[in-house]
Tab-separated table of C-alpha atoms and ligand atoms in Angstrom:
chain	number	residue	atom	x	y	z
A	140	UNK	CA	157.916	84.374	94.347
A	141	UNK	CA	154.921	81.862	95.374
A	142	UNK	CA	151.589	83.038	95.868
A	143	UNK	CA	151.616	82.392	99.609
A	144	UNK	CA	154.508	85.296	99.800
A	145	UNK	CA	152.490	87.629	97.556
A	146	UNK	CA	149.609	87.404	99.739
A	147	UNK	CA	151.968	88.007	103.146
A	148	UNK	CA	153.819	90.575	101.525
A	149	UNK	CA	150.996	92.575	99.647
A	150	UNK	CA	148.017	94.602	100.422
A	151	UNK	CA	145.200	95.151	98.712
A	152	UNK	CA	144.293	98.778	98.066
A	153	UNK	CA	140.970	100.120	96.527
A	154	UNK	CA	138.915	103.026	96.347
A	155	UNK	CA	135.202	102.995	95.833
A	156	UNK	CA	132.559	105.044	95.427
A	157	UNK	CA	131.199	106.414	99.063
A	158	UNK	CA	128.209	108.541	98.259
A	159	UNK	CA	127.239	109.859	94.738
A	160	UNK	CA	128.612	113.850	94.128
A	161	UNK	CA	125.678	116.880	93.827
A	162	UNK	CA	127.535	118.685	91.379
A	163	UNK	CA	131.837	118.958	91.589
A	164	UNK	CA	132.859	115.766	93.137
A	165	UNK	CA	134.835	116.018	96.499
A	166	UNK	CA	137.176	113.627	98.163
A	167	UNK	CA	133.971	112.403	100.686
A	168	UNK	CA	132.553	110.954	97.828
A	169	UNK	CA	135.687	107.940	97.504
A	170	UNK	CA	136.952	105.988	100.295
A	171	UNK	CA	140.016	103.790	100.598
A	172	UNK	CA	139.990	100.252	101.708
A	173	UNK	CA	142.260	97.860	102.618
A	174	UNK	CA	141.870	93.551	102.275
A	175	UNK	CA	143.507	90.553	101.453
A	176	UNK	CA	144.430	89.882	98.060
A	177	UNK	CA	141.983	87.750	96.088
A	178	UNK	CA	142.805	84.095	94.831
A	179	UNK	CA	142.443	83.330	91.425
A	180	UNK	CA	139.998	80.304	89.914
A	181	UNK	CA	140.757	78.307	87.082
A	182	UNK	CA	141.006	80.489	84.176
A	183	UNK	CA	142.133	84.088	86.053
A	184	UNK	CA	144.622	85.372	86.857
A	185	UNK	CA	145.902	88.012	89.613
A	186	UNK	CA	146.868	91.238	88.748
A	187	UNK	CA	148.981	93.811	89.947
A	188	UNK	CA	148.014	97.122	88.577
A	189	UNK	CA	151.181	99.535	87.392
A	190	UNK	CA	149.015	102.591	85.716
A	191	UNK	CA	145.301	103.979	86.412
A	192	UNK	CA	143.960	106.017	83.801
A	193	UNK	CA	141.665	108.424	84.701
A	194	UNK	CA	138.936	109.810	82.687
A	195	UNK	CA	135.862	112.586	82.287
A	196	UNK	CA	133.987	109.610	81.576
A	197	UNK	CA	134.008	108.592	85.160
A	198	UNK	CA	131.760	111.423	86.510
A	199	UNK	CA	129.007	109.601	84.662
A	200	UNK	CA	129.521	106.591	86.408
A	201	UNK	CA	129.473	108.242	89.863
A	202	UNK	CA	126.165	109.411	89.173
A	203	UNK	CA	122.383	107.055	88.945
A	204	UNK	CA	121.008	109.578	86.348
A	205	UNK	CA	120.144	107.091	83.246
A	206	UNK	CA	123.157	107.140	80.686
A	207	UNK	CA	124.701	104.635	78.162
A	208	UNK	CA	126.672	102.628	80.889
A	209	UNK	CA	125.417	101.402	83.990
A	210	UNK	CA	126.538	103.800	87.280
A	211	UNK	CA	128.671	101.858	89.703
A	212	UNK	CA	127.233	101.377	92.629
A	213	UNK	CA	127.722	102.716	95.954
A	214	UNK	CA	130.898	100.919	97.608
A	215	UNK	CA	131.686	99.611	94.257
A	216	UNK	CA	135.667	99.755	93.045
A	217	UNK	CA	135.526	102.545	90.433
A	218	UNK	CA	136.245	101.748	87.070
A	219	UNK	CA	138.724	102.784	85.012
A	220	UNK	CA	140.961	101.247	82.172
A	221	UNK	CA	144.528	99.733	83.890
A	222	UNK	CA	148.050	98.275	82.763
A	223	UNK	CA	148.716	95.725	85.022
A	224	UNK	CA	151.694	93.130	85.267
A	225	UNK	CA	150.219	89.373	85.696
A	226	UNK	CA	151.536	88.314	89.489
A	227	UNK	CA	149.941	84.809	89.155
A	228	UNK	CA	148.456	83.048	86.657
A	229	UNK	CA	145.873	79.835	85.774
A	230	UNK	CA	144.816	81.218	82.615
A	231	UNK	CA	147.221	79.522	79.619
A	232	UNK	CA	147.346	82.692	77.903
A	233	UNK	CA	149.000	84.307	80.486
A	234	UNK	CA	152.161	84.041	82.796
A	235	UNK	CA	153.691	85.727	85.914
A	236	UNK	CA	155.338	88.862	84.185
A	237	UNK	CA	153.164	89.642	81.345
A	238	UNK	CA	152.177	93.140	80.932
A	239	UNK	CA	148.538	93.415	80.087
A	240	UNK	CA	145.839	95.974	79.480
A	241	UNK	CA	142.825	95.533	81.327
A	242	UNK	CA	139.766	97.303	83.036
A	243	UNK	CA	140.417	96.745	86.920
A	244	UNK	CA	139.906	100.291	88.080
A	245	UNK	CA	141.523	101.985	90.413
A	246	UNK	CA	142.880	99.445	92.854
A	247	UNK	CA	146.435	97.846	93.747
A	248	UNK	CA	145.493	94.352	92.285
A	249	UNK	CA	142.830	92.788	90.914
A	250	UNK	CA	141.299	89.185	89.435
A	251	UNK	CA	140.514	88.999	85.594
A	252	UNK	CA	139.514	86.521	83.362
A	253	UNK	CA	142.300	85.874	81.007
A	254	UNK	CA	139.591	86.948	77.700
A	255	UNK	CA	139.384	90.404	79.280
A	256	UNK	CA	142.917	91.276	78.998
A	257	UNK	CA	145.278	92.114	76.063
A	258	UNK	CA	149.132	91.684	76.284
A	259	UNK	CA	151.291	94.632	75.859
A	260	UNK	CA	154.667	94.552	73.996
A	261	UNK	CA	156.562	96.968	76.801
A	262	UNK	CA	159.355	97.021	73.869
A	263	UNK	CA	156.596	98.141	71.152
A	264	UNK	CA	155.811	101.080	72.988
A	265	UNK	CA	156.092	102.589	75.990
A	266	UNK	CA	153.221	101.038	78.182
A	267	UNK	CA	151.070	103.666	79.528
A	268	UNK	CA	150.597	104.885	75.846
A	269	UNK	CA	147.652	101.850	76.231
A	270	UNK	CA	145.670	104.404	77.877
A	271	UNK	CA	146.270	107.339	76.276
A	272	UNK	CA	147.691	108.024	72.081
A	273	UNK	CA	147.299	104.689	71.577
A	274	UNK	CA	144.403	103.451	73.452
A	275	UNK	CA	140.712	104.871	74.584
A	276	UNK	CA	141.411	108.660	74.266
A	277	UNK	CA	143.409	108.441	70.791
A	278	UNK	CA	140.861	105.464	69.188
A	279	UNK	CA	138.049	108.422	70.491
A	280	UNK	CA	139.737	110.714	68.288
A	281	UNK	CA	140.630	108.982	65.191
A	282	UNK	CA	137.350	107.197	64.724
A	283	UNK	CA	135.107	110.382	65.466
A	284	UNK	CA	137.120	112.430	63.634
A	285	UNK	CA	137.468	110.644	60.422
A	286	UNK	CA	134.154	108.721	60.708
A	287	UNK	CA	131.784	111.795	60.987
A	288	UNK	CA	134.055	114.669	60.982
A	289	UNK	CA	135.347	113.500	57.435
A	290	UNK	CA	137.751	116.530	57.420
A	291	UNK	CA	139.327	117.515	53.656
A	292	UNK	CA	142.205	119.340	52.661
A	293	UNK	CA	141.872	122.669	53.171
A	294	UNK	CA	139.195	122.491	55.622
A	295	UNK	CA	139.085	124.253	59.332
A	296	UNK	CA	138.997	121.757	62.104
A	297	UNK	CA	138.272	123.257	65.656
A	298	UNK	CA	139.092	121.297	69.000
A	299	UNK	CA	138.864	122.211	72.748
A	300	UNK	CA	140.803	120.574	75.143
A	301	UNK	CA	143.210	120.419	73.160
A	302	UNK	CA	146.319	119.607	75.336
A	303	UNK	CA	144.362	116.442	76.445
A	304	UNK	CA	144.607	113.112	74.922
A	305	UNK	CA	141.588	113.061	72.491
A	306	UNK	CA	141.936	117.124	71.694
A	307	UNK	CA	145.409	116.631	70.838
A	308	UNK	CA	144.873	113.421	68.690
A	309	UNK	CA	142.398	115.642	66.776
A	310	UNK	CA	144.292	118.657	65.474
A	311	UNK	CA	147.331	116.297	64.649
A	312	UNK	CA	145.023	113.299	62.563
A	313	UNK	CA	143.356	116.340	60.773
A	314	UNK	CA	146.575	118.160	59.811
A	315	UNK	CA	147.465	115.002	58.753
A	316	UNK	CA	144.091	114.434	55.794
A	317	UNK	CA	145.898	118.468	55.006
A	318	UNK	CA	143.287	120.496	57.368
A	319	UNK	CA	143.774	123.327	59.232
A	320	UNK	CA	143.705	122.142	62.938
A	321	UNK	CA	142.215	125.257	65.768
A	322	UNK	CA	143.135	124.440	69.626
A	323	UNK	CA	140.817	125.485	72.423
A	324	UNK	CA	142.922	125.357	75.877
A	325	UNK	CA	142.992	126.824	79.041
A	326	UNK	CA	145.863	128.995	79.988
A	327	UNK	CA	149.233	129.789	78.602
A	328	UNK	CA	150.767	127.157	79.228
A	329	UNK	CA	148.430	124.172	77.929
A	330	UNK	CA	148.629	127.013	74.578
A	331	UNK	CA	151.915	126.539	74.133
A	332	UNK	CA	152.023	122.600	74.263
A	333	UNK	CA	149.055	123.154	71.972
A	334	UNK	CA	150.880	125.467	69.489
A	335	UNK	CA	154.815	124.761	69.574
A	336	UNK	CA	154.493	120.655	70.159
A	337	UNK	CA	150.840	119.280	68.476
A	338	UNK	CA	151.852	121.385	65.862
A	339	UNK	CA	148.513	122.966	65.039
A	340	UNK	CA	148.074	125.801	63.149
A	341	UNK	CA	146.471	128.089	66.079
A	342	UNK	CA	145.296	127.863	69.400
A	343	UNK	CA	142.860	130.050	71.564
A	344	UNK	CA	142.796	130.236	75.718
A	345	UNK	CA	139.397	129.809	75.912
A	346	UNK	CA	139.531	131.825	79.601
A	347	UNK	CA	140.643	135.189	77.188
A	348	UNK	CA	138.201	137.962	78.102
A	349	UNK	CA	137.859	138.659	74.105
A	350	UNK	CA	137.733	134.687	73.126
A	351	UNK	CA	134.930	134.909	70.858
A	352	UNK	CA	136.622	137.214	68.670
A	353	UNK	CA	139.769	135.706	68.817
A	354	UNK	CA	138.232	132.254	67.943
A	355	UNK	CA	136.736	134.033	65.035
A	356	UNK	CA	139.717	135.648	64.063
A	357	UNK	CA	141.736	132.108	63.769
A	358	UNK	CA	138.698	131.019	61.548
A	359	UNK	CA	138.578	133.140	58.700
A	360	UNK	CA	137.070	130.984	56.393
A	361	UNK	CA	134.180	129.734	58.983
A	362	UNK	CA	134.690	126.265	60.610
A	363	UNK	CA	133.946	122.984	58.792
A	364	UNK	CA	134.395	120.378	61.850
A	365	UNK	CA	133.922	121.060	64.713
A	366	UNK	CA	134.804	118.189	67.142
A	367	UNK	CA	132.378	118.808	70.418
A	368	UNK	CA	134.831	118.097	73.919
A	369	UNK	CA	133.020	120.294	76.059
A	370	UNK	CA	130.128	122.640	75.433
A	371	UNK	CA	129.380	125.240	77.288
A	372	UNK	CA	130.754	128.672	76.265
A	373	UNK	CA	133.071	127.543	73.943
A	374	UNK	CA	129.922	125.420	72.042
A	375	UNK	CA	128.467	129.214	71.798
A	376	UNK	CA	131.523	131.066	69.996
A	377	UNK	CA	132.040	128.476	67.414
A	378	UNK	CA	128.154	127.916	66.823
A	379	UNK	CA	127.891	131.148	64.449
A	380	UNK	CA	131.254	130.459	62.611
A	381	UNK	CA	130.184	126.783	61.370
A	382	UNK	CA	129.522	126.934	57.868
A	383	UNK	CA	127.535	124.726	55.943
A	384	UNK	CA	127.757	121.152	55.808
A	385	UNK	CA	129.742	121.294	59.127
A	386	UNK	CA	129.906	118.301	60.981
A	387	UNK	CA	129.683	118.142	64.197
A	388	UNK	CA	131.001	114.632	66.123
A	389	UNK	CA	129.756	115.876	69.987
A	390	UNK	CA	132.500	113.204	71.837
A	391	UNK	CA	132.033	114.783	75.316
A	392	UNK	CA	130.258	117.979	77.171
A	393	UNK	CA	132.957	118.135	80.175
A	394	UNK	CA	132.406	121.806	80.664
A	395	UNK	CA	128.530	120.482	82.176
A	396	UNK	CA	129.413	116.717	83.576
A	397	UNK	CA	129.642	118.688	87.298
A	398	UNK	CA	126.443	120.838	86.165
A	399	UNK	CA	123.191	120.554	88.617
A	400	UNK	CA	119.744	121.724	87.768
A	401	UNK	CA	118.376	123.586	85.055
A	402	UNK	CA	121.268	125.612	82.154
A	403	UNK	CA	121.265	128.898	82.418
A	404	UNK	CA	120.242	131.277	79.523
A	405	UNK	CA	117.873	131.407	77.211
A	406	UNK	CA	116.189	128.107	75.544
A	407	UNK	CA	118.745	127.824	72.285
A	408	UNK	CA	116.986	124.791	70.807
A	409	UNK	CA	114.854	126.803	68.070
A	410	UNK	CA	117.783	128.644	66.689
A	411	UNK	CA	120.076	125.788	67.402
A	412	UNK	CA	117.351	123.860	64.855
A	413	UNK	CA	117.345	126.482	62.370
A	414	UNK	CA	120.693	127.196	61.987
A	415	UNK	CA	120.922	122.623	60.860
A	416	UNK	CA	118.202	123.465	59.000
A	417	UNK	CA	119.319	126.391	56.494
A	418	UNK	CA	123.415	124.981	56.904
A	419	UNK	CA	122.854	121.364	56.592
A	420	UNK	CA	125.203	120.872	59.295
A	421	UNK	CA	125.512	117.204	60.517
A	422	UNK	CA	125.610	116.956	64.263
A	423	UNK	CA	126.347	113.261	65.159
A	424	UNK	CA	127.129	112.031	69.198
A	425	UNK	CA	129.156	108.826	69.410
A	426	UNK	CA	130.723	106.571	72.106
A	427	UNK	CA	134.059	105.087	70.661
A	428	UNK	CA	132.703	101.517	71.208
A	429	UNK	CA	130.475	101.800	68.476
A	430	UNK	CA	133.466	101.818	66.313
A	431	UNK	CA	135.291	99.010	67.944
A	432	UNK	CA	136.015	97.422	64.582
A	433	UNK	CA	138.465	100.127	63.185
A	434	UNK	CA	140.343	99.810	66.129
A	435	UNK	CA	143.115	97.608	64.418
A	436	UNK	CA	143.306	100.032	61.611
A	437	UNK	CA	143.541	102.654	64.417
A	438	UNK	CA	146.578	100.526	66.053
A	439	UNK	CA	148.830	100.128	62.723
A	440	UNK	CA	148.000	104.003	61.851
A	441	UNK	CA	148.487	105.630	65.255
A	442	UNK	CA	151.678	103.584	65.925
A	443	UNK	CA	153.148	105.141	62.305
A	444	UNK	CA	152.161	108.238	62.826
A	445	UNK	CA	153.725	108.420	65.982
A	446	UNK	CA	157.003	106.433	64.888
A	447	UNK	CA	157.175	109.178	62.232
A	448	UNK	CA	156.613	112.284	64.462
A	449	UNK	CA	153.619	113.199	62.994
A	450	UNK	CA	151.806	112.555	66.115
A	451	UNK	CA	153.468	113.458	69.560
A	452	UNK	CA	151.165	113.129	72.984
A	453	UNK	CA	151.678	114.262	76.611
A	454	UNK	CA	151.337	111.969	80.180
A	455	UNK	CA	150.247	113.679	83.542
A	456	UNK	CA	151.452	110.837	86.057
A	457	UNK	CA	150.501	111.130	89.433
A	458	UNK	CA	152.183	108.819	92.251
A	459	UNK	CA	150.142	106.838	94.005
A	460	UNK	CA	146.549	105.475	94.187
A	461	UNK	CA	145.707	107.692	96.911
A	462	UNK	CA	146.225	110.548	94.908
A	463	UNK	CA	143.502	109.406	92.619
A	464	UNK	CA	140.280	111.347	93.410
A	465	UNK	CA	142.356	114.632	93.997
A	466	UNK	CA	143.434	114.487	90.529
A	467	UNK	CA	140.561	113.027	89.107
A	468	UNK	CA	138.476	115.706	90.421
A	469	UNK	CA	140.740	118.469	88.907
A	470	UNK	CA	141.050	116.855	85.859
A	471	UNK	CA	137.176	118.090	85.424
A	472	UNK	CA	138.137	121.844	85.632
A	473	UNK	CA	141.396	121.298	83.757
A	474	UNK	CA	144.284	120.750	86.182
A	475	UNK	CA	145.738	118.146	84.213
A	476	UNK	CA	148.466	118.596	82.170
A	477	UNK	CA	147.976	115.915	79.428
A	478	UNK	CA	146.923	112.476	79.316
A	479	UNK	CA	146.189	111.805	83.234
A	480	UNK	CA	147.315	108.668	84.665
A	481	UNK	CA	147.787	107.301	88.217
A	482	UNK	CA	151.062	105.353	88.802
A	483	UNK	CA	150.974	102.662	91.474
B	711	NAP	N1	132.396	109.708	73.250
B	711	NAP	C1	133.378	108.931	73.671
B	711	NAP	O1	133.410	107.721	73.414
B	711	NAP	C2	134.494	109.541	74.481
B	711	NAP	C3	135.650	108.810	74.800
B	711	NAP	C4	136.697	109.461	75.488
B	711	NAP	C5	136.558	110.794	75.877
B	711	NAP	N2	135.408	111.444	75.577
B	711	NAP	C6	135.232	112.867	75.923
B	711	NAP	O2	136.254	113.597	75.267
B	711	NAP	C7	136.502	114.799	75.995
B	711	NAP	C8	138.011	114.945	76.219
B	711	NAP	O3	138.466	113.834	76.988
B	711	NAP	P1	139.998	113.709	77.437
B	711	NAP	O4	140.163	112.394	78.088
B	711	NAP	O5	140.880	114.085	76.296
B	711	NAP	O6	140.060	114.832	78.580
B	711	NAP	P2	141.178	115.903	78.959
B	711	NAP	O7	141.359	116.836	77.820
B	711	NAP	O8	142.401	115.228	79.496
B	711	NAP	O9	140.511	116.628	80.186
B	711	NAP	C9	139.372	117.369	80.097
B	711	NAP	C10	139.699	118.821	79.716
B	711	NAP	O10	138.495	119.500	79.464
B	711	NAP	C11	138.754	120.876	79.542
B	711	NAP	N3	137.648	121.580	80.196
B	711	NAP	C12	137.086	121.281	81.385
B	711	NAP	N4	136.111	122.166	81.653
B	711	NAP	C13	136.070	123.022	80.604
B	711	NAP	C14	135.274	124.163	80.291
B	711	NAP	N5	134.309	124.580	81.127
B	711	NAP	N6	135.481	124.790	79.120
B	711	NAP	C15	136.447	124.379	78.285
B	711	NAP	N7	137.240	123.313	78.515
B	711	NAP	C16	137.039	122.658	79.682
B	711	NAP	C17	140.036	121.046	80.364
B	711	NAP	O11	141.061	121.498	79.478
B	711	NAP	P3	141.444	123.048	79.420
B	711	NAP	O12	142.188	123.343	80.667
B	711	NAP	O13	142.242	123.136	78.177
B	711	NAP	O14	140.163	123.813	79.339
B	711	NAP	C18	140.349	119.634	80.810
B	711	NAP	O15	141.735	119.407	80.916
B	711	NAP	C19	135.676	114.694	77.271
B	711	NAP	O16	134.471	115.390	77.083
B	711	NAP	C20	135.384	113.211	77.385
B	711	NAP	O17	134.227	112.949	78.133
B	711	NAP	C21	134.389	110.840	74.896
């Protein structure tokens, strides 16, 4: 097909960022727009994008307060880590039909300069495994994990969100180094998945009425990582079970991303400061980036350990990019099932 018939035939779809969210986002704050498709210079090439992946990581983005990216601005595209199949091309690298990962967000096409992309083998994997086991979410895990979680055999890991992409990488790596791997999940269901599939060795619905005992009860022997996804109430049940030298890799703190104002409850910080004080416990917050160079380790492992069985995952696919704030704003109070991702 020639360029000229893409651009008659196509449409270009994107949704941006309409007004910045006071607490839980709602579908006001996106708005869909339509344009040509864009031409690409020498050394781009045009992509259309097959799978969105959508992330907690976005509510940041949607917000101005000061963080460790810059927010996108109002009636930006929002960002968000794509597979995309190359429609034109006048980079060398690349040609019409490649399959590449890149970081378009979520629109129907999109220009990129050919270093920004990565080819994907569709026969090597299954594709939209870029975003999830074996991309972002699953490097997240495996890096915090072993890097400052250091878990040994023997040892109790705990996790929350554990049905997602990096919970679920967590309990499987660490059963893997011979831990014991604890799930945090909400609801039966997400338990189950948890328990019967990721294989770990027990799993807690964190919405139980009695969850602090149960957590305990899973935990005899105290909890020696504890890998932070979301704060909150589940952050105050494991806190007196961590024994010491814990270590603590905080990854994320969904449970407040949607949070306005001032916590409630009492100010924690002096027993919070204590308790690392008399239990040498290691509390250590990381964004995955900073361990960009174990990311081909990561690859090679991951890809094994998933060839093997030892590490199985789970996709929430969504149809269409209109469906993308809906879901993206559930995924905050755990309506996805799994690894969310938008196909086009
Ligand atoms: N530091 C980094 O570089 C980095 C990179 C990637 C991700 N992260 C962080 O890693 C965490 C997990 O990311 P993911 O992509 O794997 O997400 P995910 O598990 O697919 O989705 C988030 C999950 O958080 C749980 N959740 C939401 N509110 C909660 C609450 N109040 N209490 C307990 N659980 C709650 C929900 O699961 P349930 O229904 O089971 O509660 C929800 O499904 C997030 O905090 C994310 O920001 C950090």
């Amino acid at each position: 097909m020639s360029s000229s018939e893409h651009r008659s035939s196509s449409e270009h779809r994107r949704i941006v960022l309409a007004a910045r969210p006071e607490g839980r986002p709602a579908p006001a704050n996106f708005r869909l727009e339509q344009g040509s498709l864009p031409v690409p210079a020498e050394g781009e090439v045009l992509l259309k994008i097959l799978y969105l992946s959508l992330d907690p990581y976005m509510r940041g983005r949607m917000s101005a307060a000061k963080s460790y990216a810059a927010p996108t601005e109002i009636g930006a595209v929002m960002e968000g880590g794509t597979v995309a199949e190359v429609l034109e091309s006048r980079h060398p690298g690349f040609a019409a039909g490649d399959i590449v990962l890149s970081h378009s967000g979520w629109q129907s096409h999109a220009l990129a300069k050919g270093e920004q992309l990565r080819k994907l083998d569709p026969a090597a994997a299954p594709v939209t495994t870029a975003l999830g086991v074996l991309g972002m979410p699953g490097f997240t895990a495996y890096a915090g994990l072993l890097t400052i979680g250091q878990p040994k055999t023997g040892e109790t890991v705990v996790v929350a969100a554990a049905s997602g992409p990096v919970g679920s990488a967590v309990g499987q790596i660490a059963r893997i180094k011979g831990a014991r791997a604890v799930g945090i999940a909400g609801g039966p269901e997400k338990c189950a998945l948890v328990r019967d599939s990721f294989g770990f060795d027990a799993v807690i619905d964190h919405r139980a009425p009695d969850f602090a005992a149960q957590l305990a009860a899973a935990c005899p022997g105290g909890i020696d990582v504890y890998f932070e996804n979301v704060g909150g109430k589940v952050w105050d049940a494991v806190f007196p079970l961590l024994n010491s030298f814990a270590r603590i890799p905080v990854c994320g703190l969904v449970a407040q991303y949607n949070a306005t104002g001032d916590f409630e409850g009492p100010d924690r910080l002096p027993v919070l400061m204590r308790q690392v004080l008399s239990k040498s416990l290691l509390i250590r917050g990381f964004i995955q980036r900073e361990f960009i160079a174990q990311r081909p380790q990561f690859e090679r492992e991951m890809a094994a350990w998933i060839a093997s069985g030892a590490v199985k995952y789970k996709e929430d696919i969504v149809d269409g990019l209109e469906k993308a704030p809906e879901a993206f704003i559930r995924l905050l109070e755990g309506g996805n099932f799994g690894k969310l991702i938008v196909k086009l």
